[in-house]
Amino acid sequence: MGWTIAQIPDLSGSRALVTGGSSGLGQQVALGLVARGASVVLAGRDENRLAGSVAGIRAAVPAADLRVLRLDLADLSQVRRAADEVLNSYGTIDLLFANAGVMATPERTTADGFELQIGTNHLGHFAFCCLVLPTLLATPHGARVVVTSSFAHRMARGIDLRSLTADRDFRPYRRWGSYAESKLANLLFMLELQRRSMAAGLALTSVGAHPGYAATNLQQAGPAMDGATGGSRAMSALNRLVAQSAEHGAWPLLMAGTQPGLPGGAYVGPSGPFELRGRPRLVGMCAAAGDPVLASQLWEASEQATGVRFP
Ligand SMILES: NC(=O)c1ccc[n+]([C@@H]2O[C@H](COP(=O)([O-])OP(=O)(O)OC[C@H]3O[C@@H](n4cnc5c(N)ncnc54)[C@H](OP(=O)(O)O)[C@@H]3O)[C@@H](O)[C@H]2O)c1
């Protein structure tokens, strides 16, 4: 029992933009959407991987209406360029999936000097979402933003706002700790976007989702960055034993994006033990994620870090 993709309504006439569309959950979300008639813009940083993703989706849905957008979330100048392309090329976007991400990477920085995971997973999406807001608000139906978080947000010890400065010397780097913090930031952003949109009377609903544990490139990409083949092999083995498919991992995101009447601030995840797998349903989040003071502080620090303001 529970939600399935058979419940996705007819999406003809609507347009979605999916970050991380070149791989894993993003590709599966796009597939689920075009299968119900939506037009989808796949955003990603690599043209070849985007083209491969498009080919994979078209193999299943030959008539799929797909476009691609070059977007590197780890470079704010590229985020601005991509947002300009959206503003100039698309009249409306009804659904934005802020989904791309990296996990447990070695200590690296974005082009602007931010720690890579908070910089990509949170700051890049924060800037992109705020910059494309006019296109989201142009839809007559009311737009929806779906932010992909993770069960790992619960492992965060809070958000150290100094992580949002380009000064990384204040504490030792913990690759899993930084990932958890970036995923907590995703939920704080999602809820604060909902609060600020409501306060401003904007026709925008902000919701969150997590896939449980799904076999994608995510588990290999981080270890592969510093050639840690042992870590990568261990993650592959774990994927085979525990993970659900990328297709099923995408279901909570698809429910969050398409279930009619889902309230702002809702968070969807798998219903199975430890929310690792299973049919999607509404799930809870840790207390820190629901802290409005922390969310507001994070928002202001993100505006300062990126130079992008909520219009
Ligand atoms: N898989 C899981 O079990 C799991 C669990 C919890 C949460 N999540 C979340 O799910 C989301 C999607 O991950 P996934 O599992 O589908 O992994 P994936 O297959 O590795 O996909 C990640 C996507 O993010 C893109 N990306 C990475 N860095 C980027 C950047 N700088 N700019 C633009 N795009 C970038 C990747 O693009 P490239 O193709 O160019 O690398 C790829 O399309 C992430 O936010 C992740 O934290 C996944």
CSV table of C-alpha atoms and ligand atoms in Angstrom, one decimal, residues 19-27 43-46 49-50 71-75 98-103 116 120-121 125 148-152 179 182-183 186 209-219 221 239 243 246 253, ligand 1:
chain,number,residue,atom,x,y,z
A,19,THR,CA,18.9,19.8,-11.3
A,20,GLY,CA,21.1,16.7,-11.3
A,21,GLY,CA,19.2,15.6,-14.4
A,22,SER,CA,22.3,13.9,-15.9
A,23,SER,CA,22.2,10.9,-13.5
A,24,GLY,CA,20.5,8.9,-10.8
A,25,LEU,CA,17.4,10.2,-9.1
A,26,GLY,CA,17.2,13.3,-11.3
A,27,GLN,CA,17.1,11.2,-14.5
A,43,ALA,CA,20.1,20.7,-15.7
A,44,GLY,CA,23.7,19.4,-15.3
A,45,ARG,CA,27.3,20.5,-15.6
A,46,ASP,CA,28.4,18.0,-18.3
A,49,ARG,CA,26.3,13.1,-19.4
A,50,LEU,CA,23.2,15.2,-20.1
A,71,LEU,CA,24.4,24.4,-14.7
A,72,ASP,CA,27.5,24.1,-12.5
A,73,LEU,CA,26.2,24.6,-8.9
A,74,ALA,CA,29.8,24.8,-7.7
A,75,ASP,CA,30.5,28.1,-9.6
A,98,ALA,CA,16.6,21.2,-6.5
A,99,ASN,CA,18.1,17.7,-6.5
A,100,ALA,CA,21.7,17.7,-7.6
A,101,GLY,CA,24.3,16.8,-5.0
A,102,VAL,CA,27.6,15.5,-4.0
A,103,MET,CA,28.3,13.3,-1.0
A,116,LEU,CA,32.3,21.8,-1.9
A,120,THR,CA,27.1,22.7,-4.2
A,121,ASN,CA,24.2,21.1,-2.3
A,125,HIS,CA,20.7,25.8,-5.1
A,148,THR,CA,16.1,16.8,-2.2
A,149,SER,CA,17.5,16.2,1.3
A,150,SER,CA,18.6,13.0,3.0
A,151,PHE,CA,18.0,10.9,6.1
A,152,ALA,CA,21.6,11.9,6.8
A,179,TYR,CA,27.4,16.2,3.9
A,182,SER,CA,24.5,20.4,3.7
A,183,LYS,CA,21.4,18.1,3.8
A,186,ASN,CA,18.5,21.8,2.3
A,209,ALA,CA,11.8,14.8,-0.2
A,210,HIS,CA,14.5,12.1,0.4
A,211,PRO,CA,15.0,8.9,-1.5
A,212,GLY,CA,16.0,6.6,1.4
A,213,TYR,CA,19.0,4.7,0.1
A,214,ALA,CA,19.1,4.3,-3.7
A,215,ALA,CA,21.8,2.9,-5.9
A,216,THR,CA,23.1,5.8,-8.0
A,217,ASN,CA,26.5,7.4,-8.8
A,218,LEU,CA,26.4,9.3,-5.6
A,219,GLN,CA,28.1,6.6,-3.5
A,221,ALA,CA,31.5,9.9,-7.0
A,239,ASN,CA,24.5,-0.7,-2.8
A,243,ALA,CA,19.8,0.0,-1.7
A,246,ALA,CA,17.2,4.7,-8.5
A,253,LEU,CA,10.6,13.1,-5.1
B,1,LIG,N1,21.2,8.0,-3.7
B,1,LIG,C1,20.9,8.0,-2.4
B,1,LIG,O1,20.9,7.0,-1.7
B,1,LIG,C2,20.6,9.3,-1.8
B,1,LIG,C3,20.2,9.3,-0.5
B,1,LIG,C4,19.9,10.5,0.1
B,1,LIG,C5,19.9,11.7,-0.6
B,1,LIG,N2,20.3,11.7,-1.9
B,1,LIG,C6,20.4,12.9,-2.6
B,1,LIG,O2,19.8,12.8,-3.9
B,1,LIG,C7,20.3,13.8,-4.8
B,1,LIG,C8,20.7,13.2,-6.1
B,1,LIG,O3,21.7,12.2,-6.0
B,1,LIG,P1,21.8,10.8,-6.7
B,1,LIG,O4,21.6,9.8,-5.7
B,1,LIG,O5,20.9,10.8,-7.9
B,1,LIG,O6,23.3,10.8,-7.2
B,1,LIG,P2,24.0,10.9,-8.6
B,1,LIG,O7,23.6,9.8,-9.5
B,1,LIG,O8,25.5,11.1,-8.3
B,1,LIG,O9,23.5,12.3,-9.2
B,1,LIG,C9,24.0,13.5,-8.7
B,1,LIG,C10,23.7,14.6,-9.7
B,1,LIG,O10,24.2,15.8,-9.2
B,1,LIG,C11,24.9,16.4,-10.2
B,1,LIG,N3,26.0,17.3,-9.7
B,1,LIG,C12,27.0,17.1,-8.9
B,1,LIG,N4,27.7,18.2,-8.7
B,1,LIG,C13,27.2,19.2,-9.4
B,1,LIG,C14,27.5,20.5,-9.7
B,1,LIG,N5,28.6,21.1,-9.2
B,1,LIG,N6,26.7,21.2,-10.5
B,1,LIG,C15,25.6,20.6,-11.1
B,1,LIG,N7,25.2,19.4,-10.9
B,1,LIG,C16,26.0,18.6,-10.1
B,1,LIG,C17,25.6,15.3,-10.9
B,1,LIG,O11,26.0,15.7,-12.2
B,1,LIG,P3,27.2,14.9,-13.0
B,1,LIG,O12,26.5,13.9,-13.8
B,1,LIG,O13,27.8,16.0,-13.7
B,1,LIG,O14,28.1,14.3,-11.9
B,1,LIG,C18,24.4,14.3,-11.0
B,1,LIG,O15,23.5,14.6,-12.0
B,1,LIG,C19,21.5,14.4,-4.0
B,1,LIG,O16,21.1,15.7,-3.6
B,1,LIG,C20,21.7,13.5,-2.9
B,1,LIG,O17,22.3,14.1,-1.7
B,1,LIG,C21,20.6,10.5,-2.5
